[in-house]
Coordinates of C-alpha atoms (C1' of nucleotides) in Angstrom, one line a residue:
Chain A
M209 CA 319.2 152.2 86.6
P210 CA 319.1 150.8 90.1
K211 CA 319.9 154.3 91.3
V212 CA 316.2 155.6 90.9
S213 CA 314.9 152.5 92.2
A214 CA 317.1 152.3 95.2
A215 CA 316.1 155.8 96.2
Y216 CA 312.5 155.0 95.7
K217 CA 312.8 151.8 97.8
A218 CA 314.4 153.7 100.7
A219 CA 311.7 156.4 100.7
R220 CA 309.0 153.7 100.8
R221 CA 310.9 152.1 103.6
D222 CA 310.8 155.2 105.5
E223 CA 307.1 155.7 104.9
I224 CA 306.6 152.3 106.4
I225 CA 308.8 152.9 109.3
D226 CA 307.0 156.3 109.9
A227 CA 303.6 154.5 110.1
A228 CA 304.9 151.6 112.3
L229 CA 306.3 154.3 114.6
R230 CA 303.0 156.0 115.0
C231 CA 301.4 152.7 115.7
V232 CA 303.9 151.8 118.4
Q233 CA 303.4 155.3 119.9
R234 CA 299.8 154.4 120.1
D235 CA 299.5 150.7 120.8
G236 CA 303.0 149.7 122.0
Y237 CA 305.5 147.4 120.5
R238 CA 303.9 144.1 120.7
G239 CA 300.3 145.7 120.5
T240 CA 301.2 146.8 116.9
S241 CA 299.8 144.3 114.3
M242 CA 300.7 144.1 110.6
A243 CA 297.1 145.1 109.8
A244 CA 297.6 148.4 111.8
V245 CA 300.8 149.2 110.1
I246 CA 299.1 148.4 106.8
A247 CA 296.2 150.7 107.6
E248 CA 298.4 153.5 109.0
S249 CA 300.6 153.5 106.1
G250 CA 297.8 153.6 103.6
L251 CA 299.7 150.7 101.7
S252 CA 298.8 147.2 101.3
A253 CA 300.2 143.9 102.7
G254 CA 302.0 143.0 99.4
A255 CA 303.7 146.5 99.3
I256 CA 305.0 146.2 102.8
Y257 CA 306.1 142.5 102.5
G258 CA 308.0 143.7 99.5
H259 CA 310.2 145.9 101.7
F260 CA 310.5 143.9 105.0
A261 CA 310.7 140.2 105.5
G262 CA 308.1 140.5 108.4
K263 CA 306.9 142.2 111.5
Q264 CA 310.1 141.7 113.5
E265 CA 312.1 143.5 110.8
I266 CA 309.9 146.4 110.7
L267 CA 310.0 146.8 114.5
V268 CA 313.7 146.4 114.6
A269 CA 313.9 149.2 112.1
V270 CA 311.7 151.5 114.3
A271 CA 313.9 150.8 117.3
E272 CA 317.0 151.5 115.4
R273 CA 315.7 154.8 114.2
V274 CA 314.4 156.2 117.4
L275 CA 317.5 155.1 119.4
A276 CA 319.8 156.5 116.7
G277 CA 317.9 159.8 116.8
R278 CA 318.2 160.1 120.6
Q279 CA 322.0 159.2 120.1
A280 CA 322.2 162.1 117.6
D281 CA 320.6 164.4 120.2
L282 CA 323.2 163.6 122.8
E283 CA 326.1 164.1 120.4
A284 CA 324.7 167.4 119.4
A285 CA 324.6 168.4 123.0
R286 CA 328.2 168.2 123.1
V287 CA 330.1 171.4 123.4
D288 CA 333.5 171.8 121.9
G289 CA 334.9 174.4 124.2
Q290 CA 334.8 174.0 127.9
P291 CA 334.1 170.3 129.0
L292 CA 330.7 169.9 130.6
S293 CA 330.3 169.2 134.3
P294 CA 328.0 166.3 135.4
A295 CA 325.2 168.7 136.2
A296 CA 325.7 170.6 132.7
L297 CA 325.9 167.2 130.9
V298 CA 322.8 165.8 132.5
S299 CA 320.8 169.1 131.6
A300 CA 322.0 168.9 128.0
L301 CA 321.0 165.2 127.6
V302 CA 317.7 165.6 129.0
G303 CA 317.0 169.0 127.3
G304 CA 317.7 167.3 123.9
M305 CA 315.4 164.4 124.7
R306 CA 312.5 167.1 125.2
L307 CA 312.4 167.5 121.5
E308 CA 311.5 163.8 120.9
K309 CA 307.9 163.7 119.9
A310 CA 307.2 159.9 120.2
T311 CA 307.2 160.1 124.0
R312 CA 306.2 156.5 124.6
V313 CA 308.3 154.7 122.1
I314 CA 311.6 154.5 123.8
P315 CA 310.3 152.8 127.0
Q316 CA 308.5 150.4 124.6
V317 CA 311.9 149.6 123.0
W318 CA 313.7 149.2 126.3
A319 CA 311.0 146.7 127.4
E320 CA 311.3 144.8 124.3
A321 CA 315.1 144.8 124.6
A322 CA 314.8 143.0 127.9
V323 CA 313.1 140.1 125.9
D324 CA 314.2 140.1 122.3
P325 CA 318.1 139.7 121.9
E326 CA 318.1 141.5 118.5
I327 CA 316.6 144.5 120.0
A328 CA 318.8 144.2 123.0
E329 CA 321.9 144.3 120.8
I330 CA 320.7 147.5 119.2
A331 CA 319.9 149.2 122.4
G332 CA 323.1 148.0 124.0
R333 CA 325.1 149.3 121.1
I334 CA 323.6 152.8 121.4
F335 CA 324.0 152.8 125.2
L336 CA 327.6 152.0 124.9
R337 CA 328.2 154.7 122.3
V338 CA 326.8 157.2 124.5
H339 CA 328.7 155.9 127.4
R340 CA 331.9 156.4 125.5
L341 CA 330.8 160.0 124.5
L342 CA 330.0 161.0 128.2
R343 CA 333.3 159.3 129.5
T344 CA 335.4 161.6 127.2
E345 CA 333.5 164.6 128.3
L346 CA 333.6 163.9 132.0
A347 CA 337.3 162.8 132.0
A348 CA 338.1 166.1 130.4
W349 CA 336.1 168.0 132.9
A350 CA 337.6 166.1 135.9
A351 CA 341.1 166.8 134.4
A352 CA 340.3 170.5 134.1
E353 CA 339.1 170.6 137.7
P354 CA 341.8 169.2 139.8
G355 CA 340.8 168.9 143.5
R356 CA 337.1 168.4 142.8
V357 CA 337.7 164.8 141.9
D358 CA 339.7 162.1 143.6
G359 CA 342.1 160.0 141.7
D360 CA 342.5 159.4 138.0
P361 CA 340.0 161.4 135.8
G362 CA 339.5 158.5 133.4
A363 CA 338.8 156.0 136.2
W364 CA 336.4 158.5 137.9
A365 CA 334.6 159.0 134.5
D366 CA 334.2 155.4 134.0
L367 CA 332.6 155.1 137.4
V368 CA 330.1 158.0 137.1
V369 CA 328.9 157.6 133.4
P370 CA 326.1 155.1 134.3
A371 CA 324.9 157.2 137.2
V372 CA 324.9 160.5 135.0
I373 CA 323.1 158.7 132.2
A374 CA 320.5 157.4 134.6
A375 CA 318.7 160.6 134.4
V376 CA 317.6 160.1 130.9
P377 CA 315.6 156.8 131.4
G378 CA 314.3 158.5 134.7
F379 CA 313.1 161.4 132.6
L380 CA 311.5 159.4 129.7
V381 CA 309.8 156.9 132.1
Q382 CA 308.2 159.6 134.2
R383 CA 307.2 161.5 131.1
A384 CA 305.6 158.5 129.5
I385 CA 303.7 157.4 132.6
L386 CA 302.8 160.4 134.8
P387 CA 300.0 162.6 133.3
Q388 CA 301.0 165.6 135.5
F389 CA 304.7 165.2 134.8
D390 CA 306.3 168.6 134.4
E391 CA 309.3 168.6 132.0
D392 CA 310.4 172.1 132.6
A393 CA 310.4 171.6 136.3
F394 CA 312.3 168.4 135.9
I395 CA 315.1 170.2 133.9
A396 CA 315.1 173.1 136.3
A397 CA 315.7 170.8 139.2
L398 CA 318.7 168.9 137.7
P399 CA 321.3 171.5 138.6
L400 CA 320.0 171.4 142.2
V401 CA 320.6 167.7 142.5
Y402 CA 323.7 166.9 140.5
R403 CA 327.1 168.0 141.4
G404 CA 329.2 170.3 139.4
Chain B
M295 CA 283.2 128.2 156.5
P296 CA 284.1 130.7 153.7
K297 CA 287.1 131.4 155.9
V298 CA 289.1 128.3 154.9
S299 CA 287.9 128.8 151.3
A300 CA 289.0 132.3 151.2
A301 CA 292.5 131.6 152.4
Y302 CA 292.7 128.7 150.0
K303 CA 291.5 131.0 147.1
A304 CA 294.1 133.6 148.0
A305 CA 296.8 131.1 148.1
R306 CA 295.8 129.9 144.7
R307 CA 295.7 133.3 143.3
D308 CA 299.2 133.9 144.6
E309 CA 300.5 130.8 143.0
I310 CA 299.0 131.9 139.6
I311 CA 300.5 135.3 140.0
D312 CA 303.8 133.8 140.9
A313 CA 303.8 131.7 137.7
A314 CA 302.7 134.7 135.6
L315 CA 305.5 136.8 137.0
R316 CA 308.1 134.1 136.0
C317 CA 306.5 134.2 132.6
V318 CA 306.7 138.0 132.3
Q319 CA 310.3 137.8 133.4
R320 CA 311.1 135.4 130.6
D321 CA 308.9 136.5 127.6
G322 CA 307.7 140.0 128.6
Y323 CA 304.3 141.4 129.4
R324 CA 302.5 141.0 126.1
G325 CA 304.6 138.0 125.3
T326 CA 303.1 136.0 128.0
S327 CA 300.2 133.8 126.8
M328 CA 297.5 132.1 128.8
A329 CA 299.0 128.8 127.6
A330 CA 302.4 129.7 129.2
V331 CA 300.8 130.8 132.5
I332 CA 298.9 127.5 132.6
A333 CA 302.0 125.5 131.8
E334 CA 304.2 127.4 134.2
S335 CA 301.7 127.1 137.1
G336 CA 301.1 123.3 136.5
L337 CA 297.4 124.0 136.7
S338 CA 294.9 124.0 134.0
A339 CA 292.8 126.5 132.0
G340 CA 289.6 125.9 134.2
A341 CA 291.6 126.4 137.4
I342 CA 292.8 129.7 136.3
Y343 CA 289.8 131.1 134.9
G344 CA 288.2 130.3 138.1
H345 CA 290.3 132.8 139.9
F346 CA 290.8 135.4 137.2
A347 CA 288.4 136.7 134.6
G348 CA 291.1 136.8 131.9
K349 CA 294.7 137.5 130.9
Q350 CA 294.5 141.1 131.5
E351 CA 293.4 140.6 135.1
I352 CA 296.3 138.3 135.8
L353 CA 298.8 140.8 134.3
V354 CA 297.2 143.7 136.3
A355 CA 297.7 141.6 139.4
V356 CA 301.4 141.0 138.5
A357 CA 302.1 144.7 137.9
E358 CA 300.4 145.4 141.2
R359 CA 302.4 143.1 143.2
V360 CA 305.8 144.0 141.7
L361 CA 305.3 147.7 142.0
A362 CA 304.0 147.5 145.4
G363 CA 307.1 145.4 146.4
R364 CA 309.3 148.1 145.1
Q365 CA 307.3 150.8 146.9
A366 CA 307.7 148.7 150.1
D367 CA 311.5 148.7 149.5
L368 CA 311.5 152.4 149.3
E369 CA 309.5 152.9 152.5
A370 CA 311.8 150.5 154.4
A371 CA 314.8 152.6 153.2
R372 CA 313.4 155.4 155.3
V373 CA 315.5 156.3 158.4
D374 CA 313.7 157.8 161.3
G375 CA 316.6 159.7 162.8
Q376 CA 318.5 162.2 160.7
P377 CA 316.7 163.0 157.4
L378 CA 318.5 161.8 154.3
S379 CA 320.3 164.1 151.9
P380 CA 319.5 163.6 148.2
A381 CA 322.6 161.5 147.7
A382 CA 321.8 159.3 150.7
L383 CA 318.3 159.0 149.6
V384 CA 319.2 157.9 146.1
S385 CA 321.6 155.3 147.4
A386 CA 319.0 154.0 149.7
L387 CA 316.4 153.7 147.0
V388 CA 318.6 151.9 144.4
G389 CA 320.3 149.7 147.1
G390 CA 316.8 148.5 148.0
M391 CA 316.1 147.8 144.4
R392 CA 319.1 145.5 144.1
L393 CA 317.1 143.0 146.1
E394 CA 314.5 142.7 143.5
K395 CA 315.1 139.3 141.6
A396 CA 312.6 139.9 138.7
T397 CA 315.0 142.3 137.0
R398 CA 313.2 142.6 133.9
V399 CA 309.7 142.9 135.0
I400 CA 309.5 146.5 136.1
P401 CA 310.5 148.0 132.7
Q402 CA 307.9 145.7 131.2
V403 CA 305.2 147.1 133.4
W404 CA 306.2 150.7 132.6
A405 CA 306.1 150.0 129.0
E406 CA 302.6 148.6 129.3
A407 CA 301.6 151.5 131.5
A408 CA 302.3 153.8 128.5
V409 CA 299.7 152.0 126.6
D410 CA 297.2 150.5 129.0
P411 CA 295.3 153.0 131.1
E412 CA 294.6 150.5 133.9
I413 CA 298.3 149.7 134.3
A414 CA 299.0 153.5 134.1
E415 CA 296.6 154.1 137.0
I416 CA 298.5 151.6 139.1
A417 CA 302.0 152.9 138.2
G418 CA 301.0 156.4 138.6
R419 CA 299.5 155.7 142.1
I420 CA 302.8 154.2 143.1
F421 CA 304.9 156.8 141.7
L422 CA 302.8 159.4 143.4
R423 CA 303.2 157.7 146.8
V424 CA 306.9 157.4 146.5
H425 CA 307.0 161.0 145.5
R426 CA 305.2 162.1 148.7
L427 CA 307.5 159.9 150.8
L428 CA 310.6 161.5 149.2
R429 CA 309.2 165.0 149.4
T430 CA 308.7 164.7 153.3
E431 CA 312.3 163.4 153.6
L432 CA 313.9 166.0 151.4
A433 CA 311.9 168.9 153.0
A434 CA 313.1 167.8 156.3
W435 CA 316.6 167.6 155.2
A436 CA 316.5 171.1 153.5
A437 CA 315.0 172.5 156.7
A438 CA 317.8 171.0 158.8
E439 CA 320.5 172.2 156.6
P440 CA 319.8 176.0 156.3
G441 CA 321.9 177.9 153.8
R442 CA 322.4 174.8 151.6
V443 CA 319.0 175.2 150.0
D444 CA 317.6 178.4 148.6
G445 CA 313.9 179.4 149.5
D446 CA 311.3 177.4 151.1
P447 CA 312.3 173.7 152.0
G448 CA 308.9 172.4 150.9
A449 CA 308.9 174.1 147.5
W450 CA 312.4 173.0 147.0
A451 CA 311.6 169.4 147.8
D452 CA 308.6 169.4 145.4
L453 CA 311.0 170.6 142.7
V454 CA 313.9 168.2 143.2
V455 CA 311.9 164.8 143.9
P456 CA 311.3 163.9 140.3
A457 CA 315.1 164.4 139.6
V458 CA 316.0 162.3 142.6
I459 CA 313.6 159.5 141.9
A460 CA 314.8 159.5 138.2
A461 CA 317.8 157.4 139.2
V462 CA 315.6 154.4 139.9
P463 CA 314.4 153.9 136.4
G464 CA 317.9 154.7 135.3
F465 CA 319.1 151.9 137.4
L466 CA 316.5 149.3 136.3
V467 CA 316.7 150.0 132.6
Q468 CA 320.4 149.7 132.6
R469 CA 320.4 146.6 134.6
A470 CA 317.7 145.0 132.4
I471 CA 319.3 145.8 129.1
L472 CA 323.2 146.0 129.4
P473 CA 324.7 142.5 129.9
Q474 CA 327.9 144.0 131.4
F475 CA 326.0 146.4 133.8
D476 CA 327.9 146.6 137.2
E477 CA 325.3 147.1 140.0
D478 CA 327.9 147.7 142.7
A479 CA 329.8 150.3 140.6
F480 CA 326.6 152.1 139.9
I481 CA 325.7 152.3 143.5
A482 CA 329.2 153.3 144.4
A483 CA 328.9 156.2 141.9
L484 CA 325.8 157.8 143.2
P485 CA 327.4 159.8 146.1
L486 CA 329.9 161.1 143.5
V487 CA 327.3 162.4 141.3
Y488 CA 324.5 163.6 143.6
R489 CA 324.6 166.6 145.9
G490 CA 324.4 166.3 149.7
Chain C
dG1266 C1' 287.3 123.6 141.9
dT1267 C1' 289.8 121.5 138.5
dC1268 C1' 290.4 118.8 134.4
dT1269 C1' 290.3 118.0 128.8
dA1270 C1' 288.7 119.5 124.6
dT1271 C1' 287.4 122.8 121.6
dA1272 C1' 285.0 127.0 119.8
dG1273 C1' 285.8 131.4 118.0
dG1274 C1' 288.6 135.0 116.5
dA1275 C1' 292.9 137.5 115.4
dC1276 C1' 297.1 137.7 113.5
dG1277 C1' 301.2 137.0 110.4
dA1278 C1' 302.3 135.7 106.1
dT1279 C1' 301.5 134.2 101.2
dA1280 C1' 299.3 133.5 96.3
dG1281 C1' 298.0 135.2 92.4
dA1282 C1' 296.1 139.0 89.3
dC1283 C1' 297.5 143.4 87.6
Chain D
dG451 C1' 305.9 146.8 93.0
dT452 C1' 301.4 146.8 94.7
dC453 C1' 296.8 145.1 95.3
dT454 C1' 292.9 141.7 97.1
dA455 C1' 291.7 137.6 99.1
dT456 C1' 292.9 133.9 101.8
dC457 C1' 295.5 130.1 104.4
dG458 C1' 297.2 128.2 108.5
dT459 C1' 298.5 129.1 113.2
dC460 C1' 298.2 130.7 117.6
dC461 C1' 295.6 132.5 121.3
dT462 C1' 291.9 133.7 124.5
dA463 C1' 288.0 132.0 126.7
dT464 C1' 284.2 128.6 127.4
dA465 C1' 281.7 123.9 127.7
dG466 C1' 281.0 120.0 129.9
dA467 C1' 282.7 115.8 132.4
dC468 C1' 284.5 114.6 137.0

DNA sequence: GTCTATAGGACGATAGAC
DNA sequence: GTCTATCGTCCTATAGAC
């Protein structure tokens, strides 16, 4: 019997997270009030507090979902044949990010991560996971391209991963802030700027 | 007579902005209350409302100062002799940012810019100014290195500037969020990843 | 100009009926 | 589980003495 109830509960939870996500996209992380989430979801205070202990818990769930979605994008960009060069990897990363609709939410989460340890833990976990993913890919590329990279491929990959991944925040922040930002031009420019 | 008073007023304003900056560094942009700014400044409500109309005005001043400071860093990184390559330019940009003490404040401002039009206007203005600065530098480099760049140097520079500048948010976001982030390694990796 | 005290409002969370 | 109504708290901004 708890089977049906569990599926129902999960669906309602998702509805609430959806609504909260729209609120954060519109008003920012801290600018989202419980009243706003209640109105946006079409539910009531009682319904929401039945699924989440409080505001913090909802917003943590929002952060978790949106960051996990981007992590999935990055993992999907992985190609199992030839390992990707830094330039190709950056293009794949940022290209995947284009599909994200909630343009403004990720910078909100990063800002909150700088202040809230619980959000920081989530964001750090995702970053680390992506780091490891890129490290594997880049080490394979470096090993396959002897002469283009000095020293041990693994050590080289460890060093360059943070610089490669940096393009993603750069893309998202400019997209969120600059009204005239041109996504296509940004992606087209990446191979001109990155090695490989 | 108003001369002395004007200097005094400006100094007090700066004190208040200093205090607010420390609060934002600690508690975030929206997490900073008037009570916190009052306590941090050692002044009183009356004193502060004599210089600023309200919370929003103080926080706008904080955003203005911190973004203008980073803009000044970038302009100082400019070298008047040889024009800088993309790799050299990115290193200079990020190297200048290292000196900024208020690590967490800029991501806060970006997140707020995504939500508050007045902050967005300030951030957009600074971004545009840096864009123009980099465009000039990169166009000069492209013109001086014929064969390394296809087509018109100006058009090429227009295209690559957003991708070059992207390293800066990438650096600041990772530094603000990841406890184990290694600034020196990041800067050392830049020439390995960027062309030029 | 700056202080203390407080008015006025918004927000997060709960109580109790259904 | 969900609804309506409300309580207590915190926050911004102001009033009035000095």
